């Protein structure tokens, strides 16, 4: 269903005077004589829509019939949206329920398997192998922590390099040169560090 109010760019509660004023403004704006050949076809199409919308909305009876149809259309859409939303919510609830049931079932099965394997492995070589695997797993986690530390050091090094580059750039900019000199030569901390290296 066409949105005649949208075509005329007016509110649904617009008075007949406002509708007429909007119609005249749009007719002037989209008059085909104002456009070139390609745009002229688009303007003609737009003008036909504007005329159709105005013919419906300027007549009281046709406008009231259109408003009723528009209201029915909105109610149908809302009912459809509500139905689809309820279906979606029901599907989501069913999915969550199935997922929770699967998780509980997996936990029960895992517990049963662990109990059975613990009974089999008590005092055997396979129990010793399980202990060694667990200790080896902890060792690999330590290696992962070392890798994280390496990336942290890399990030710190890159940060220092970027800060030094920014410092050099600021040193050669006339506007900030005086501030940099004051920071490096009159600051007690930098004088102490400089004294260590001289």
PDB file of C-alpha atoms in Angstrom:
ATOM      1  CA  UNK A   1       0.000   0.000   0.000  1.00  0.00           C
ATOM      2  CA  UNK A   2       1.403   3.379  -1.003  1.00  0.00           C
ATOM      3  CA  UNK A   3       2.133   5.943   1.674  1.00  0.00           C
ATOM      4  CA  UNK A   4       0.391   8.997   0.243  1.00  0.00           C
ATOM      5  CA  UNK A   5       1.223  11.097   3.292  1.00  0.00           C
ATOM      6  CA  UNK A   6       4.898  10.273   2.797  1.00  0.00           C
ATOM      7  CA  UNK A   7       4.686  11.112  -0.904  1.00  0.00           C
ATOM      8  CA  UNK A   8       3.261  14.554  -0.111  1.00  0.00           C
ATOM      9  CA  UNK A   9       5.662  14.886   2.845  1.00  0.00           C
ATOM     10  CA  UNK A  10       2.885  15.772   5.326  1.00  0.00           C
ATOM     11  CA  UNK A  11       1.629  14.445   8.642  1.00  0.00           C
ATOM     12  CA  UNK A  12      -1.391  12.129   8.723  1.00  0.00           C
ATOM     13  CA  UNK A  13      -3.329  14.740  10.706  1.00  0.00           C
ATOM     14  CA  UNK A  14      -2.547  17.513   8.244  1.00  0.00           C
ATOM     15  CA  UNK A  15      -5.376  19.842   7.331  1.00  0.00           C
ATOM     16  CA  UNK A  16      -6.630  20.169   3.720  1.00  0.00           C
ATOM     17  CA  UNK A  17      -4.886  23.540   3.439  1.00  0.00           C
ATOM     18  CA  UNK A  18      -1.525  22.059   4.415  1.00  0.00           C
ATOM     19  CA  UNK A  19      -2.012  19.180   1.982  1.00  0.00           C
ATOM     20  CA  UNK A  20      -2.805  21.610  -0.826  1.00  0.00           C
ATOM     21  CA  UNK A  21       0.217  23.773   0.015  1.00  0.00           C
ATOM     22  CA  UNK A  22       2.507  20.720   0.079  1.00  0.00           C
ATOM     23  CA  UNK A  23       1.055  19.543  -3.236  1.00  0.00           C
ATOM     24  CA  UNK A  24       1.724  22.893  -4.924  1.00  0.00           C
ATOM     25  CA  UNK A  25       5.265  23.015  -3.566  1.00  0.00           C
ATOM     26  CA  UNK A  26       6.056  19.503  -4.791  1.00  0.00           C
ATOM     27  CA  UNK A  27       4.497  20.143  -8.219  1.00  0.00           C
ATOM     28  CA  UNK A  28       6.794  23.133  -8.661  1.00  0.00           C
ATOM     29  CA  UNK A  29       9.778  21.127  -7.427  1.00  0.00           C
ATOM     30  CA  UNK A  30       9.219  18.094  -9.683  1.00  0.00           C
ATOM     31  CA  UNK A  31       7.822  19.762 -12.781  1.00  0.00           C
ATOM     32  CA  UNK A  32       9.300  17.863 -15.784  1.00  0.00           C
ATOM     33  CA  UNK A  33      10.209  21.043 -17.693  1.00  0.00           C
ATOM     34  CA  UNK A  34      12.849  21.814 -15.044  1.00  0.00           C
ATOM     35  CA  UNK A  35      14.889  18.648 -15.734  1.00  0.00           C
ATOM     36  CA  UNK A  36      16.990  17.115 -18.511  1.00  0.00           C
ATOM     37  CA  UNK A  37      16.011  13.960 -20.449  1.00  0.00           C
ATOM     38  CA  UNK A  38      17.043  11.290 -17.897  1.00  0.00           C
ATOM     39  CA  UNK A  39      15.896  13.242 -14.873  1.00  0.00           C
ATOM     40  CA  UNK A  40      12.747  14.298 -16.731  1.00  0.00           C
ATOM     41  CA  UNK A  41      11.411  10.706 -16.711  1.00  0.00           C
ATOM     42  CA  UNK A  42      12.045  10.408 -12.982  1.00  0.00           C
ATOM     43  CA  UNK A  43      10.327  13.756 -12.388  1.00  0.00           C
ATOM     44  CA  UNK A  44       7.312  12.648 -14.466  1.00  0.00           C
ATOM     45  CA  UNK A  45       7.021   9.449 -12.420  1.00  0.00           C
ATOM     46  CA  UNK A  46       7.310  11.403  -9.190  1.00  0.00           C
ATOM     47  CA  UNK A  47       4.719  13.926 -10.392  1.00  0.00           C
ATOM     48  CA  UNK A  48       2.265  11.109 -11.183  1.00  0.00           C
ATOM     49  CA  UNK A  49       2.669   9.776  -7.628  1.00  0.00           C
ATOM     50  CA  UNK A  50       2.174  13.283  -6.216  1.00  0.00           C
ATOM     51  CA  UNK A  51      -1.013  13.783  -8.293  1.00  0.00           C
ATOM     52  CA  UNK A  52      -2.364  10.389  -7.236  1.00  0.00           C
ATOM     53  CA  UNK A  53      -1.651  11.132  -3.556  1.00  0.00           C
ATOM     54  CA  UNK A  54      -3.247  14.558  -3.809  1.00  0.00           C
ATOM     55  CA  UNK A  55      -6.359  13.206  -5.527  1.00  0.00           C
ATOM     56  CA  UNK A  56      -6.892  10.741  -2.682  1.00  0.00           C
ATOM     57  CA  UNK A  57      -6.011  13.029   0.229  1.00  0.00           C
ATOM     58  CA  UNK A  58      -7.834  16.123  -1.042  1.00  0.00           C
ATOM     59  CA  UNK A  59     -11.187  14.277  -1.242  1.00  0.00           C
ATOM     60  CA  UNK A  60     -12.718  13.772   2.236  1.00  0.00           C
ATOM     61  CA  UNK A  61     -14.421  10.478   1.455  1.00  0.00           C
ATOM     62  CA  UNK A  62     -11.414   8.960  -0.326  1.00  0.00           C
ATOM     63  CA  UNK A  63      -9.101  10.159   2.441  1.00  0.00           C
ATOM     64  CA  UNK A  64     -11.271   8.574   5.148  1.00  0.00           C
ATOM     65  CA  UNK A  65     -11.335   5.279   3.186  1.00  0.00           C
ATOM     66  CA  UNK A  66      -7.562   5.461   2.728  1.00  0.00           C
ATOM     67  CA  UNK A  67      -7.046   6.148   6.456  1.00  0.00           C
ATOM     68  CA  UNK A  68      -9.162   3.079   7.333  1.00  0.00           C
ATOM     69  CA  UNK A  69      -7.168   0.887   4.959  1.00  0.00           C
ATOM     70  CA  UNK A  70      -3.914   2.312   6.311  1.00  0.00           C
ATOM     71  CA  UNK A  71      -5.002   1.566   9.879  1.00  0.00           C
ATOM     72  CA  UNK A  72      -6.006  -2.016   8.941  1.00  0.00           C
ATOM     73  CA  UNK A  73      -2.653  -2.504   7.213  1.00  0.00           C
ATOM     74  CA  UNK A  74      -0.785  -1.348  10.319  1.00  0.00           C
ATOM     75  CA  UNK A  75      -2.835  -3.665  12.532  1.00  0.00           C
ATOM     76  CA  UNK A  76      -2.071  -6.597  10.220  1.00  0.00           C
ATOM     77  CA  UNK A  77       1.643  -5.766  10.300  1.00  0.00           C
ATOM     78  CA  UNK A  78       1.613  -5.404  14.066  1.00  0.00           C
ATOM     79  CA  UNK A  79      -0.172  -8.723  14.500  1.00  0.00           C
ATOM     80  CA  UNK A  80       2.296 -10.355  12.118  1.00  0.00           C
ATOM     81  CA  UNK A  81       5.246  -8.788  13.956  1.00  0.00           C
ATOM     82  CA  UNK A  82       3.852  -9.865  17.326  1.00  0.00           C
ATOM     83  CA  UNK A  83       3.303 -13.400  16.063  1.00  0.00           C
ATOM     84  CA  UNK A  84       6.783 -13.640  14.575  1.00  0.00           C
ATOM     85  CA  UNK A  85       8.284 -12.140  17.738  1.00  0.00           C
ATOM     86  CA  UNK A  86       6.448 -14.686  19.911  1.00  0.00           C
ATOM     87  CA  UNK A  87       7.600 -17.479  17.623  1.00  0.00           C
ATOM     88  CA  UNK A  88      11.159 -16.208  17.816  1.00  0.00           C
ATOM     89  CA  UNK A  89      10.997 -15.991  21.620  1.00  0.00           C
ATOM     90  CA  UNK A  90       9.558 -19.508  21.815  1.00  0.00           C
ATOM     91  CA  UNK A  91      12.305 -20.786  19.514  1.00  0.00           C
ATOM     92  CA  UNK A  92      14.958 -19.080  21.619  1.00  0.00           C
ATOM     93  CA  UNK A  93      13.516 -20.536  24.821  1.00  0.00           C
ATOM     94  CA  UNK A  94      13.392 -24.000  23.264  1.00  0.00           C
ATOM     95  CA  UNK A  95      16.985 -23.649  22.050  1.00  0.00           C
ATOM     96  CA  UNK A  96      18.180 -22.552  25.488  1.00  0.00           C
ATOM     97  CA  UNK A  97      16.294 -25.414  27.110  1.00  0.00           C
ATOM     98  CA  UNK A  98      17.804 -27.969  24.700  1.00  0.00           C
ATOM     99  CA  UNK A  99      21.282 -26.501  25.225  1.00  0.00           C
ATOM    100  CA  UNK A 100      20.919 -26.683  29.016  1.00  0.00           C
ATOM    101  CA  UNK A 101      19.666 -30.267  28.801  1.00  0.00           C
ATOM    102  CA  UNK A 102      22.612 -31.191  26.583  1.00  0.00           C
ATOM    103  CA  UNK A 103      25.083 -29.567  28.978  1.00  0.00           C
ATOM    104  CA  UNK A 104      23.569 -31.418  31.955  1.00  0.00           C
ATOM    105  CA  UNK A 105      23.629 -34.699  30.048  1.00  0.00           C
ATOM    106  CA  UNK A 106      27.265 -34.166  29.041  1.00  0.00           C
ATOM    107  CA  UNK A 107      28.217 -33.413  32.637  1.00  0.00           C
ATOM    108  CA  UNK A 108      26.491 -36.545  33.870  1.00  0.00           C
ATOM    109  CA  UNK A 109      28.212 -38.658  31.221  1.00  0.00           C
ATOM    110  CA  UNK A 110      31.593 -37.102  31.995  1.00  0.00           C
ATOM    111  CA  UNK A 111      31.153 -37.734  35.707  1.00  0.00           C
ATOM    112  CA  UNK A 112      30.217 -41.360  35.016  1.00  0.00           C
ATOM    113  CA  UNK A 113      33.239 -41.828  32.750  1.00  0.00           C
ATOM    114  CA  UNK A 114      35.563 -40.242  35.309  1.00  0.00           C
ATOM    115  CA  UNK A 115      34.199 -42.457  38.067  1.00  0.00           C
ATOM    116  CA  UNK A 116      34.643 -45.571  35.929  1.00  0.00           C
ATOM    117  CA  UNK A 117      38.166 -44.585  34.806  1.00  0.00           C
ATOM    118  CA  UNK A 118      39.171 -43.671  38.378  1.00  0.00           C
ATOM    119  CA  UNK A 119      38.079 -47.102  39.569  1.00  0.00           C
ATOM    120  CA  UNK A 120      40.036 -48.776  36.757  1.00  0.00           C
ATOM    121  CA  UNK A 121      43.143 -46.626  37.214  1.00  0.00           C
ATOM    122  CA  UNK A 122      43.567 -46.896  40.975  1.00  0.00           C
ATOM    123  CA  UNK A 123      47.069 -48.222  41.708  1.00  0.00           C
ATOM    124  CA  UNK A 124      47.920 -48.849  38.068  1.00  0.00           C
ATOM    125  CA  UNK A 125      50.410 -47.489  35.567  1.00  0.00           C
ATOM    126  CA  UNK A 126      47.649 -45.580  33.772  1.00  0.00           C
ATOM    127  CA  UNK A 127      47.092 -43.584  36.985  1.00  0.00           C
ATOM    128  CA  UNK A 128      50.759 -42.599  36.967  1.00  0.00           C
ATOM    129  CA  UNK A 129      50.464 -41.616  33.297  1.00  0.00           C
ATOM    130  CA  UNK A 130      47.451 -39.393  34.138  1.00  0.00           C
ATOM    131  CA  UNK A 131      49.474 -37.662  36.891  1.00  0.00           C
ATOM    132  CA  UNK A 132      52.380 -37.088  34.482  1.00  0.00           C
ATOM    133  CA  UNK A 133      49.997 -35.667  31.855  1.00  0.00           C
ATOM    134  CA  UNK A 134      48.548 -33.265  34.403  1.00  0.00           C
ATOM    135  CA  UNK A 135      52.026 -32.102  35.476  1.00  0.00           C
ATOM    136  CA  UNK A 136      53.120 -31.731  31.824  1.00  0.00           C
ATOM    137  CA  UNK A 137      49.979 -29.689  31.126  1.00  0.00           C
ATOM    138  CA  UNK A 138      50.933 -27.277  33.923  1.00  0.00           C
ATOM    139  CA  UNK A 139      54.413 -26.955  32.392  1.00  0.00           C
ATOM    140  CA  UNK A 140      52.968 -25.972  29.003  1.00  0.00           C
ATOM    141  CA  UNK A 141      50.861 -23.312  30.725  1.00  0.00           C
ATOM    142  CA  UNK A 142      54.057 -21.818  32.159  1.00  0.00           C
ATOM    143  CA  UNK A 143      55.469 -21.625  28.628  1.00  0.00           C
ATOM    144  CA  UNK A 144      52.356 -19.720  27.542  1.00  0.00           C
ATOM    145  CA  UNK A 145      52.916 -17.266  30.383  1.00  0.00           C
ATOM    146  CA  UNK A 146      56.500 -16.733  29.182  1.00  0.00           C
ATOM    147  CA  UNK A 147      55.215 -15.976  25.686  1.00  0.00           C
ATOM    148  CA  UNK A 148      52.870 -13.406  27.142  1.00  0.00           C
ATOM    149  CA  UNK A 149      55.793 -11.784  28.942  1.00  0.00           C
ATOM    150  CA  UNK A 150      57.745 -11.596  25.679  1.00  0.00           C
ATOM    151  CA  UNK A 151      54.894  -9.765  23.975  1.00  0.00           C
ATOM    152  CA  UNK A 152      54.651  -7.419  26.935  1.00  0.00           C
ATOM    153  CA  UNK A 153      58.365  -6.589  26.649  1.00  0.00           C
ATOM    154  CA  UNK A 154      57.961  -6.055  22.927  1.00  0.00           C
ATOM    155  CA  UNK A 155      55.072  -3.636  23.567  1.00  0.00           C
ATOM    156  CA  UNK A 156      57.107  -1.744  26.175  1.00  0.00           C
ATOM    157  CA  UNK A 157      60.077  -1.481  23.791  1.00  0.00           C
ATOM    158  CA  UNK A 158      57.906  -0.180  20.964  1.00  0.00           C
ATOM    159  CA  UNK A 159      56.320   2.375  23.311  1.00  0.00           C
ATOM    160  CA  UNK A 160      59.760   3.660  24.330  1.00  0.00           C
ATOM    161  CA  UNK A 161      60.808   3.943  20.677  1.00  0.00           C
ATOM    162  CA  UNK A 162      57.630   5.871  19.796  1.00  0.00           C
ATOM    163  CA  UNK A 163      58.135   8.243  22.753  1.00  0.00           C
ATOM    164  CA  UNK A 164      61.743   8.879  21.685  1.00  0.00           C
ATOM    165  CA  UNK A 165      60.682   9.565  18.088  1.00  0.00           C
ATOM    166  CA  UNK A 166      58.027  12.016  19.300  1.00  0.00           C
ATOM    167  CA  UNK A 167      60.659  13.693  21.505  1.00  0.00           C
ATOM    168  CA  UNK A 168      63.028  14.117  18.560  1.00  0.00           C
ATOM    169  CA  UNK A 169      60.220  15.528  16.413  1.00  0.00           C
ATOM    170  CA  UNK A 170      59.249  17.986  19.148  1.00  0.00           C
ATOM    171  CA  UNK A 171      62.919  19.031  19.523  1.00  0.00           C
ATOM    172  CA  UNK A 172      63.090  20.169  15.898  1.00  0.00           C
ATOM    173  CA  UNK A 173      59.758  22.045  15.875  1.00  0.00           C
ATOM    174  CA  UNK A 174      60.533  25.700  16.720  1.00  0.00           C
ATOM    175  CA  UNK A 175      57.335  26.159  18.703  1.00  0.00           C
ATOM    176  CA  UNK A 176      58.139  23.307  21.138  1.00  0.00           C
ATOM    177  CA  UNK A 177      61.967  23.551  21.128  1.00  0.00           C
ATOM    178  CA  UNK A 178      62.109  25.895  24.118  1.00  0.00           C
ATOM    179  CA  UNK A 179      59.793  23.696  26.132  1.00  0.00           C
ATOM    180  CA  UNK A 180      61.910  20.627  25.329  1.00  0.00           C
ATOM    181  CA  UNK A 181      65.125  22.416  26.338  1.00  0.00           C
ATOM    182  CA  UNK A 182      63.549  23.433  29.635  1.00  0.00           C
ATOM    183  CA  UNK A 183      62.370  19.872  30.264  1.00  0.00           C
ATOM    184  CA  UNK A 184      65.758  18.289  29.500  1.00  0.00           C
ATOM    185  CA  UNK A 185      68.232  20.789  30.963  1.00  0.00           C
ATOM    186  CA  UNK A 186      66.396  22.370  33.903  1.00  0.00           C
ATOM    187  CA  UNK A 187      64.577  19.320  35.272  1.00  0.00           C
ATOM    188  CA  UNK A 188      66.230  17.739  38.357  1.00  0.00           C
ATOM    189  CA  UNK A 189      65.369  14.193  37.352  1.00  0.00           C
ATOM    190  CA  UNK A 190      66.865  14.562  33.877  1.00  0.00           C
ATOM    191  CA  UNK A 191      69.950  16.288  35.344  1.00  0.00           C
ATOM    192  CA  UNK A 192      70.426  13.338  37.733  1.00  0.00           C
ATOM    193  CA  UNK A 193      70.080  10.816  34.883  1.00  0.00           C
ATOM    194  CA  UNK A 194      72.450  12.855  32.716  1.00  0.00           C
ATOM    195  CA  UNK A 195      74.966  12.940  35.604  1.00  0.00           C
ATOM    196  CA  UNK A 196      74.936   9.160  35.753  1.00  0.00           C
ATOM    197  CA  UNK A 197      75.994   8.885  32.122  1.00  0.00           C
ATOM    198  CA  UNK A 198      78.650  11.645  32.142  1.00  0.00           C
TER     199      UNK A 198
END
